[in-house]
mmCIF file of C-alpha atoms and ligand atoms in Angstrom:
data_model
loop_
_atom_site.group_PDB
_atom_site.id
_atom_site.type_symbol
_atom_site.label_atom_id
_atom_site.label_comp_id
_atom_site.label_asym_id
_atom_site.label_seq_id
_atom_site.Cartn_x
_atom_site.Cartn_y
_atom_site.Cartn_z
ATOM 1 C CA MET A 1 -35.451 -19.118 27.221
ATOM 2 C CA THR A 2 -38.104 -16.918 27.281
ATOM 3 C CA GLU A 3 -41.493 -18.307 26.834
ATOM 4 C CA LYS A 4 -43.714 -17.205 23.734
ATOM 5 C CA ARG A 5 -47.906 -17.291 24.565
ATOM 6 C CA TYR A 6 -48.068 -20.383 22.391
ATOM 7 C CA GLU A 7 -46.037 -21.928 24.032
ATOM 8 C CA LEU A 8 -47.379 -21.622 27.550
ATOM 9 C CA LEU A 9 -50.749 -21.970 26.276
ATOM 10 C CA ASN A 10 -50.049 -25.382 24.209
ATOM 11 C CA TRP A 11 -48.752 -26.540 27.465
ATOM 12 C CA ALA A 12 -51.996 -25.421 29.396
ATOM 13 C CA SER A 13 -54.649 -27.211 26.781
ATOM 14 C CA ALA A 14 -52.239 -30.597 26.553
ATOM 15 C CA LEU A 15 -52.365 -30.780 30.621
ATOM 16 C CA LEU A 16 -56.234 -30.130 30.532
ATOM 17 C CA LYS A 17 -57.080 -31.996 27.803
ATOM 18 C CA ALA A 18 -55.163 -35.051 30.094
ATOM 19 C CA HIS A 19 -57.324 -35.080 32.471
ATOM 20 C CA HIS A 20 -60.190 -34.382 30.901
ATOM 21 C CA ARG A 21 -60.697 -30.371 31.894
ATOM 22 C CA ASP A 22 -61.811 -27.455 30.024
ATOM 23 C CA THR A 23 -58.626 -26.493 27.102
ATOM 24 C CA ASN A 24 -59.876 -23.429 27.116
ATOM 25 C CA ILE A 25 -58.578 -22.225 30.613
ATOM 26 C CA GLY A 26 -55.124 -21.627 29.567
ATOM 27 C CA GLU A 27 -56.523 -18.204 27.541
ATOM 28 C CA ILE A 28 -59.268 -17.573 29.960
ATOM 29 C CA LEU A 29 -56.494 -17.216 32.813
ATOM 30 C CA LEU A 30 -53.969 -15.709 30.486
ATOM 31 C CA CYS A 31 -56.227 -12.996 29.273
ATOM 32 C CA GLU A 32 -56.672 -12.272 32.551
ATOM 33 C CA ARG A 33 -53.092 -12.294 33.822
ATOM 34 C CA LEU A 34 -52.474 -9.636 30.693
ATOM 35 C CA GLN A 35 -55.445 -7.780 31.635
ATOM 36 C CA ILE A 36 -55.923 -7.957 27.809
ATOM 37 C CA SER A 37 -58.826 -9.480 25.145
ATOM 38 C CA ARG A 38 -59.080 -12.892 23.533
ATOM 39 C CA THR A 39 -58.615 -11.405 20.544
ATOM 40 C CA ALA A 40 -55.770 -9.237 21.510
ATOM 41 C CA LEU A 41 -54.097 -12.304 22.943
ATOM 42 C CA LEU A 42 -54.222 -14.371 19.565
ATOM 43 C CA ALA A 43 -53.152 -11.589 17.603
ATOM 44 C CA GLY A 44 -50.150 -11.621 19.442
ATOM 45 C CA LEU A 45 -49.431 -15.628 19.897
ATOM 46 C CA ARG A 46 -45.811 -15.248 19.670
ATOM 47 C CA GLU A 47 -45.069 -12.588 22.425
ATOM 48 C CA PRO A 48 -43.032 -13.406 24.664
ATOM 49 C CA VAL A 49 -44.852 -14.145 28.083
ATOM 50 C CA SER A 50 -42.856 -12.886 31.067
ATOM 51 C CA ASP A 51 -41.439 -15.430 34.004
ATOM 52 C CA GLN A 52 -43.936 -14.307 36.545
ATOM 53 C CA ASP A 53 -47.078 -14.047 34.693
ATOM 54 C CA ALA A 54 -46.213 -17.420 33.339
ATOM 55 C CA SER A 55 -45.680 -19.301 36.429
ATOM 56 C CA TRP A 56 -49.072 -17.290 37.538
ATOM 57 C CA VAL A 57 -50.915 -19.018 34.704
ATOM 58 C CA ARG A 58 -49.083 -22.883 35.056
ATOM 59 C CA GLU A 59 -49.636 -22.687 38.765
ATOM 60 C CA CYS A 60 -53.208 -21.580 38.283
ATOM 61 C CA VAL A 61 -53.474 -24.012 35.514
ATOM 62 C CA SER A 62 -52.392 -27.141 38.026
ATOM 63 C CA ASP A 63 -54.378 -25.752 40.697
ATOM 64 C CA HIS A 64 -57.363 -26.384 38.416
ATOM 65 C CA VAL A 65 -56.389 -29.934 36.786
ATOM 66 C CA TYR A 66 -55.501 -31.419 40.335
ATOM 67 C CA HIS A 67 -57.749 -29.922 42.428
ATOM 68 C CA GLY A 68 -60.651 -28.781 40.101
ATOM 69 C CA THR A 69 -60.463 -25.038 41.980
ATOM 70 C CA PRO A 70 -62.833 -23.302 39.461
ATOM 71 C CA VAL A 71 -61.360 -20.367 37.246
ATOM 72 C CA GLN A 72 -64.047 -18.256 38.190
ATOM 73 C CA TYR A 73 -63.289 -18.452 42.116
ATOM 74 C CA MET A 74 -59.305 -18.071 40.587
ATOM 75 C CA ILE A 75 -59.985 -14.606 38.919
ATOM 76 C CA GLY A 76 -62.881 -13.751 40.775
ATOM 77 C CA SER A 77 -65.088 -12.906 38.121
ATOM 78 C CA ALA A 78 -67.681 -14.723 36.112
ATOM 79 C CA PRO A 79 -69.303 -13.548 32.745
ATOM 80 C CA PHE A 80 -73.091 -13.340 32.706
ATOM 81 C CA TYR A 81 -75.179 -11.703 29.942
ATOM 82 C CA GLY A 82 -72.117 -9.639 28.639
ATOM 83 C CA ARG A 83 -71.407 -8.484 31.834
ATOM 84 C CA SER A 84 -68.910 -9.089 34.176
ATOM 85 C CA PHE A 85 -69.779 -10.303 37.864
ATOM 86 C CA LYS A 86 -67.407 -10.282 41.087
ATOM 87 C CA VAL A 87 -67.775 -13.620 42.320
ATOM 88 C CA THR A 88 -66.179 -15.719 45.680
ATOM 89 C CA PRO A 89 -66.331 -18.841 47.298
ATOM 90 C CA ASP A 90 -69.416 -17.887 48.875
ATOM 91 C CA VAL A 91 -71.743 -17.689 45.985
ATOM 92 C CA LEU A 92 -72.409 -19.827 43.223
ATOM 93 C CA ILE A 93 -70.916 -19.354 39.539
ATOM 94 C CA PRO A 94 -73.344 -17.678 37.732
ATOM 95 C CA ARG A 95 -74.250 -20.216 34.527
ATOM 96 C CA GLN A 96 -74.795 -20.081 30.925
ATOM 97 C CA GLU A 97 -78.625 -21.628 31.006
ATOM 98 C CA THR A 98 -79.355 -18.917 33.841
ATOM 99 C CA GLU A 99 -79.285 -16.302 31.196
ATOM 100 C CA GLU A 100 -82.306 -18.157 29.145
ATOM 101 C CA LEU A 101 -84.097 -17.921 32.334
ATOM 102 C CA VAL A 102 -83.384 -14.039 32.279
ATOM 103 C CA TRP A 103 -84.566 -13.590 29.245
ATOM 104 C CA ARG A 104 -87.789 -15.339 29.312
ATOM 105 C CA VAL A 105 -88.597 -13.586 31.979
ATOM 106 C CA GLY A 106 -88.145 -10.148 29.737
ATOM 107 C CA GLN A 107 -90.315 -11.955 27.284
ATOM 108 C CA TRP A 108 -93.100 -12.508 29.761
ATOM 109 C CA ALA A 109 -93.299 -9.728 31.201
ATOM 110 C CA ASP A 110 -93.538 -8.655 27.815
ATOM 111 C CA ARG A 111 -96.392 -9.944 26.949
ATOM 112 C CA TYR A 112 -98.711 -10.312 29.924
ATOM 113 C CA PHE A 113 -97.645 -6.992 31.110
ATOM 114 C CA SER A 114 -97.370 -4.913 28.146
ATOM 115 C CA ASN A 115 -99.602 -2.003 29.663
ATOM 116 C CA GLN A 116 -97.927 -1.553 32.816
ATOM 117 C CA LYS A 117 -93.983 -0.204 32.388
ATOM 118 C CA GLN A 118 -92.801 -0.214 36.289
ATOM 119 C CA LEU A 119 -93.156 -3.857 37.222
ATOM 120 C CA ALA A 120 -92.090 -5.102 40.989
ATOM 121 C CA VAL A 121 -89.904 -8.064 40.961
ATOM 122 C CA CYS A 122 -88.313 -10.028 43.247
ATOM 123 C CA ASP A 123 -85.349 -12.463 42.690
ATOM 124 C CA ILE A 124 -84.847 -15.165 45.372
ATOM 125 C CA GLY A 125 -81.753 -16.891 46.524
ATOM 126 C CA THR A 126 -79.893 -14.139 44.277
ATOM 127 C CA GLY A 127 -76.012 -15.479 45.245
ATOM 128 C CA SER A 128 -73.887 -13.084 43.443
ATOM 129 C CA GLY A 129 -76.522 -10.997 42.265
ATOM 130 C CA ALA A 130 -76.605 -12.052 38.526
ATOM 131 C CA ILE A 131 -80.123 -12.699 37.772
ATOM 132 C CA ALA A 132 -81.168 -8.900 40.140
ATOM 133 C CA VAL A 133 -78.364 -6.756 38.590
ATOM 134 C CA THR A 134 -79.201 -8.078 35.113
ATOM 135 C CA LEU A 135 -82.904 -7.676 35.057
ATOM 136 C CA ALA A 136 -82.361 -4.243 36.837
ATOM 137 C CA LEU A 137 -80.194 -3.088 34.297
ATOM 138 C CA GLU A 138 -81.989 -4.571 30.829
ATOM 139 C CA HIS A 139 -85.212 -3.319 32.621
ATOM 140 C CA PRO A 140 -84.583 0.286 34.018
ATOM 141 C CA GLU A 141 -88.065 1.058 34.900
ATOM 142 C CA TRP A 142 -88.657 -2.153 37.107
ATOM 143 C CA HIS A 143 -88.419 -1.795 40.880
ATOM 144 C CA VAL A 144 -86.325 -5.069 42.072
ATOM 145 C CA THR A 145 -85.473 -6.805 45.143
ATOM 146 C CA ALA A 146 -83.461 -9.525 46.048
ATOM 147 C CA VAL A 147 -82.918 -11.723 48.977
ATOM 148 C CA ASP A 148 -80.670 -14.576 50.290
ATOM 149 C CA VAL A 149 -79.997 -15.312 53.411
ATOM 150 C CA SER A 150 -76.871 -15.808 53.390
ATOM 151 C CA ALA A 151 -74.897 -12.031 54.558
ATOM 152 C CA LYS A 152 -71.735 -13.092 52.234
ATOM 153 C CA ALA A 153 -73.391 -13.545 49.056
ATOM 154 C CA LEU A 154 -75.480 -10.443 49.574
ATOM 155 C CA ASP A 155 -71.758 -8.759 50.364
ATOM 156 C CA VAL A 156 -71.089 -9.817 46.890
ATOM 157 C CA ALA A 157 -74.109 -9.046 45.310
ATOM 158 C CA ARG A 158 -74.428 -5.783 46.478
ATOM 159 C CA GLN A 159 -70.851 -5.379 44.937
ATOM 160 C CA ASN A 160 -71.869 -6.286 41.649
ATOM 161 C CA ALA A 161 -74.931 -3.653 41.653
ATOM 162 C CA ALA A 162 -72.347 -0.765 42.402
ATOM 163 C CA LEU A 163 -69.652 -1.907 40.301
ATOM 164 C CA LEU A 164 -72.231 -2.476 37.273
ATOM 165 C CA GLY A 165 -74.611 0.558 38.852
ATOM 166 C CA ALA A 166 -78.254 -1.099 38.709
ATOM 167 C CA LYS A 167 -80.446 -0.165 41.236
ATOM 168 C CA VAL A 168 -81.643 -3.229 43.304
ATOM 169 C CA ASN A 169 -83.012 -3.530 46.970
ATOM 170 C CA PHE A 170 -81.291 -6.222 48.764
ATOM 171 C CA ARG A 171 -82.711 -8.369 51.797
ATOM 172 C CA GLN A 172 -81.562 -10.294 54.154
ATOM 173 C CA GLY A 173 -83.767 -13.450 54.657
ATOM 174 C CA ASP A 174 -85.536 -16.673 54.594
ATOM 175 C CA LEU A 175 -87.040 -16.676 50.891
ATOM 176 C CA LEU A 176 -90.375 -14.861 50.922
ATOM 177 C CA GLU A 177 -90.136 -13.938 54.355
ATOM 178 C CA PRO A 178 -87.604 -10.792 54.581
ATOM 179 C CA LEU A 179 -90.798 -9.439 51.453
ATOM 180 C CA ASN A 180 -92.978 -9.637 54.112
ATOM 181 C CA GLY A 181 -95.903 -6.923 53.546
ATOM 182 C CA GLU A 182 -94.661 -6.068 50.193
ATOM 183 C CA SER A 183 -96.476 -7.273 46.758
ATOM 184 C CA PHE A 184 -95.134 -7.960 43.704
ATOM 185 C CA ASP A 185 -95.847 -8.683 39.588
ATOM 186 C CA LEU A 186 -93.060 -11.359 38.956
ATOM 187 C CA LEU A 187 -90.862 -14.000 41.159
ATOM 188 C CA VAL A 188 -87.908 -15.084 39.751
ATOM 189 C CA SER A 189 -85.567 -17.393 41.118
ATOM 190 C CA ASN A 190 -82.571 -20.246 40.783
ATOM 191 C CA PRO A 191 -83.225 -22.342 44.270
ATOM 192 C CA PRO A 192 -80.754 -24.870 45.252
ATOM 193 C CA TYR A 193 -82.517 -27.784 43.070
ATOM 194 C CA ILE A 194 -79.688 -30.595 43.261
ATOM 195 C CA THR A 195 -80.970 -33.530 45.275
ATOM 196 C CA SER A 196 -79.243 -35.978 47.732
ATOM 197 C CA GLN A 197 -78.069 -38.298 45.089
ATOM 198 C CA GLU A 198 -76.856 -36.047 42.735
ATOM 199 C CA MET A 199 -75.348 -34.114 45.535
ATOM 200 C CA ASP A 200 -73.017 -37.233 45.626
ATOM 201 C CA ARG A 201 -72.507 -37.083 41.977
ATOM 202 C CA LEU A 202 -71.470 -33.470 41.350
ATOM 203 C CA ASP A 203 -68.222 -32.708 40.014
ATOM 204 C CA ASP A 204 -65.208 -31.737 41.639
ATOM 205 C CA THR A 205 -65.028 -28.302 40.520
ATOM 206 C CA VAL A 206 -68.511 -27.744 42.170
ATOM 207 C CA SER A 207 -69.000 -30.277 45.471
ATOM 208 C CA HIS A 208 -65.258 -29.130 46.932
ATOM 209 C CA PHE A 209 -65.564 -25.360 45.809
ATOM 210 C CA GLU A 210 -69.466 -24.014 45.682
ATOM 211 C CA PRO A 211 -71.577 -23.349 48.411
ATOM 212 C CA HIS A 212 -73.564 -26.021 49.194
ATOM 213 C CA LEU A 213 -76.398 -23.520 50.549
ATOM 214 C CA ALA A 214 -76.470 -22.703 47.122
ATOM 215 C CA LEU A 215 -76.787 -26.373 45.625
ATOM 216 C CA PHE A 216 -78.583 -28.675 48.216
ATOM 217 C CA GLY A 217 -82.898 -28.619 47.403
ATOM 218 C CA GLY A 218 -83.403 -31.219 50.392
ATOM 219 C CA GLU A 219 -84.033 -35.080 49.324
ATOM 220 C CA ASP A 220 -85.727 -34.459 46.440
ATOM 221 C CA GLY A 221 -84.390 -30.929 45.400
ATOM 222 C CA LEU A 222 -88.069 -29.850 45.380
ATOM 223 C CA ASP A 223 -88.040 -28.377 48.623
ATOM 224 C CA PHE A 224 -87.928 -24.568 47.902
ATOM 225 C CA TYR A 225 -89.859 -24.778 45.514
ATOM 226 C CA ARG A 226 -92.705 -26.254 47.957
ATOM 227 C CA ARG A 227 -91.658 -23.377 50.083
ATOM 228 C CA ILE A 228 -91.942 -20.479 47.636
ATOM 229 C CA ILE A 229 -94.955 -22.062 45.725
ATOM 230 C CA ASN A 230 -96.577 -22.216 49.186
ATOM 231 C CA ASP A 231 -95.711 -18.964 50.264
ATOM 232 C CA LEU A 232 -97.008 -16.504 46.576
ATOM 233 C CA PRO A 233 -99.943 -15.641 47.564
ATOM 234 C CA LEU A 234 -98.330 -13.639 50.411
ATOM 235 C CA ILE A 235 -96.696 -11.421 47.756
ATOM 236 C CA PHE A 236 -99.572 -11.004 45.596
ATOM 237 C CA GLY A 237 -100.011 -7.325 44.344
ATOM 238 C CA GLN A 238 -103.305 -5.519 42.238
ATOM 239 C CA SER A 239 -102.078 -6.437 38.929
ATOM 240 C CA PRO A 240 -104.224 -8.887 37.403
ATOM 241 C CA TYR A 241 -101.250 -11.410 36.694
ATOM 242 C CA PHE A 242 -98.491 -12.722 38.730
ATOM 243 C CA ILE A 243 -95.680 -14.323 37.073
ATOM 244 C CA ALA A 244 -93.615 -16.726 38.372
ATOM 245 C CA ALA A 245 -90.690 -18.120 37.004
ATOM 246 C CA PHE A 246 -88.240 -20.501 38.155
ATOM 247 C CA GLU A 247 -84.902 -22.382 37.070
ATOM 248 C CA ILE A 248 -85.103 -26.180 37.686
ATOM 249 C CA GLY A 249 -83.321 -29.149 37.369
ATOM 250 C CA ALA A 250 -83.129 -30.833 34.312
ATOM 251 C CA TYR A 251 -85.309 -34.093 35.840
ATOM 252 C CA GLN A 252 -87.803 -31.845 37.684
ATOM 253 C CA GLY A 253 -90.270 -29.856 35.612
ATOM 254 C CA LYS A 254 -93.077 -31.807 35.850
ATOM 255 C CA ALA A 255 -92.994 -31.855 39.371
ATOM 256 C CA VAL A 256 -92.632 -28.394 39.792
ATOM 257 C CA LYS A 257 -95.512 -28.009 36.780
ATOM 258 C CA GLU A 258 -97.635 -30.338 39.375
ATOM 259 C CA LEU A 259 -96.688 -28.055 42.872
ATOM 260 C CA ILE A 260 -98.123 -25.123 40.675
ATOM 261 C CA HIS A 261 -100.808 -26.489 39.494
ATOM 262 C CA SER A 262 -101.638 -28.223 42.463
ATOM 263 C CA ALA A 263 -101.213 -24.885 44.591
ATOM 264 C CA PHE A 264 -103.158 -22.744 42.190
ATOM 265 C CA PRO A 265 -105.316 -25.341 40.219
ATOM 266 C CA HIS A 266 -108.174 -22.572 38.951
ATOM 267 C CA HIS A 267 -105.999 -19.587 38.678
ATOM 268 C CA ILE A 268 -103.384 -20.639 35.809
ATOM 269 C CA GLU A 269 -103.571 -18.712 32.557
ATOM 270 C CA SER A 270 -100.348 -19.966 31.120
ATOM 271 C CA LEU A 271 -97.993 -23.048 32.800
ATOM 272 C CA SER A 272 -95.139 -24.479 30.735
ATOM 273 C CA ILE A 273 -91.883 -26.224 30.763
ATOM 274 C CA GLU A 274 -89.183 -24.559 28.612
ATOM 275 C CA LYS A 275 -85.708 -26.084 27.462
ATOM 276 C CA ASP A 276 -82.185 -24.994 28.081
ATOM 277 C CA ILE A 277 -80.281 -24.597 24.816
ATOM 278 C CA ALA A 278 -78.715 -28.071 25.795
ATOM 279 C CA GLY A 279 -82.191 -28.896 25.471
ATOM 280 C CA TYR A 280 -82.882 -30.126 28.939
ATOM 281 C CA ASP A 281 -86.104 -29.273 30.711
ATOM 282 C CA ARG A 282 -84.529 -25.718 32.645
ATOM 283 C CA ASN A 283 -87.459 -23.305 33.395
ATOM 284 C CA VAL A 284 -90.996 -23.750 34.556
ATOM 285 C CA LEU A 285 -92.668 -20.606 33.702
ATOM 286 C CA ALA A 286 -96.384 -19.793 35.598
ATOM 287 C CA VAL A 287 -98.869 -16.984 35.103
ATOM 288 C CA LEU A 288 -101.435 -16.716 37.448
ATOM 289 C CA ARG A 289 -104.675 -15.190 37.278
ATOM 290 C CA LYS A 290 -105.404 -13.341 40.961
ATOM 291 C CA PRO A 291 -108.572 -12.075 40.804
ATOM 292 C CA ALA A 292 -110.540 -15.061 41.506
ATOM 293 C CA LEU A 293 -108.197 -15.824 44.933
HETATM 294 N N1 SAM B 301 -79.264 -16.891 41.724
HETATM 295 C C1 SAM B 301 -78.048 -17.202 41.672
HETATM 296 C C2 SAM B 301 -77.764 -17.435 40.063
HETATM 297 O O1 SAM B 301 -78.539 -17.711 39.610
HETATM 298 O O2 SAM B 301 -76.201 -17.895 39.802
HETATM 299 C C3 SAM B 301 -77.111 -17.883 42.565
HETATM 300 C C4 SAM B 301 -78.403 -18.981 43.023
HETATM 301 S S1 SAM B 301 -77.709 -20.281 43.803
HETATM 302 C C5 SAM B 301 -78.569 -21.770 42.706
HETATM 303 C C6 SAM B 301 -79.059 -20.377 45.114
HETATM 304 C C7 SAM B 301 -79.228 -19.303 45.735
HETATM 305 O O3 SAM B 301 -79.960 -19.437 47.587
HETATM 306 C C8 SAM B 301 -77.653 -19.307 46.810
HETATM 307 O O4 SAM B 301 -77.460 -17.951 46.684
HETATM 308 C C9 SAM B 301 -78.256 -19.507 48.963
HETATM 309 O O5 SAM B 301 -77.338 -18.421 49.378
HETATM 310 C C10 SAM B 301 -79.826 -18.724 48.492
HETATM 311 N N2 SAM B 301 -80.302 -19.532 49.114
HETATM 312 C C11 SAM B 301 -80.709 -21.118 49.886
HETATM 313 N N3 SAM B 301 -81.321 -20.815 50.999
HETATM 314 C C12 SAM B 301 -82.125 -19.813 50.906
HETATM 315 C C13 SAM B 301 -82.830 -19.492 51.802
HETATM 316 N N4 SAM B 301 -83.631 -19.933 52.755
HETATM 317 N N5 SAM B 301 -83.861 -18.269 51.957
HETATM 318 C C14 SAM B 301 -82.879 -17.398 50.933
HETATM 319 N N6 SAM B 301 -82.166 -17.658 49.995
HETATM 320 C C15 SAM B 301 -81.275 -18.845 50.245
HETATM 321 N N1 LIG B 302 -76.486 -25.553 37.902
HETATM 322 C C1 LIG B 302 -76.224 -25.746 39.368
HETATM 323 C C2 LIG B 302 -75.174 -27.362 38.857
HETATM 324 O O1 LIG B 302 -76.098 -27.827 38.072
HETATM 325 C C3 LIG B 302 -77.240 -25.904 40.201
HETATM 326 C C4 LIG B 302 -77.675 -24.888 40.970
HETATM 327 C C5 LIG B 302 -78.821 -24.749 41.486
HETATM 328 O O2 LIG B 302 -79.268 -25.839 42.467
HETATM 329 N N2 LIG B 302 -79.953 -23.869 41.429
HETATM 330 O O3 LIG B 302 -74.471 -27.460 39.663
#
């Protein structure tokens, strides 16, 4: 007898639950396989599922349950800020909390650059391009440049910009080095920030599948912040303010704030740690005054 959608989904959620995995994964996979929305899926729960579709879902669910393969790599995409981004194992899967960084960048830019519309913005360590592409689409008048050291990641980011119709300049290289000689008003970065200790304790879905190049931030997880903050003056332009906006690990707020404070002790207009929706410290935002530099 042919299986009904709800029967397949019940099988999936029971297995996922028993292995402490996200129980929604069966629904995500079936929607993707049938190319329908979640609403359409739920409206037709008594519809039959073909044997081929059912066995694809079963294989993917088992792969996730027993090996930890992230569902986003299986379906090749991940949602970010209301859009779908292509992802491959060469890029970090964009996280929900990173959407908050994108939103805050818009808020702070409005506050400090209210008279200036055409901001020059750079995204350091762009990965899938989630931050850079979203900023370019949400603020079409901005000039967005995105850097990554990984050619394979940049390839995915370029495809996302093309698929979503965003104009972004892509550069391959080490942090600010490929921006040599250019100036910017705002830098945004979600650099690798996982510490040595945390690397050993990461969930298998992350540690066995996502690129270590995108995760490991050195012994204390702060290597990339140190280097970026140190090099910031190389990309300062003419406007009176420069904004630096970082995503940080939940326990890195004070340390990153201190790095900025000691690099620019007399030029800080505003420096704050912002929490994510789950209540963890997640962003450090700095507004630096430049004339005195
Ligand atoms: N911005 C994406 C996001 O928020 O989903 C990806 C962030 S991921 C945590 C960090 C990214 O930094 C990875 O794509 C990695 O390849 C890149 N990266 C690592 N070392 C780098 C370096 N020295 N210079 C430039 N990018 C680097
Ligand atoms: N948020 C990611 C994680 O917890 C880490 C991303 C990063 O290092 N910037 O797995």
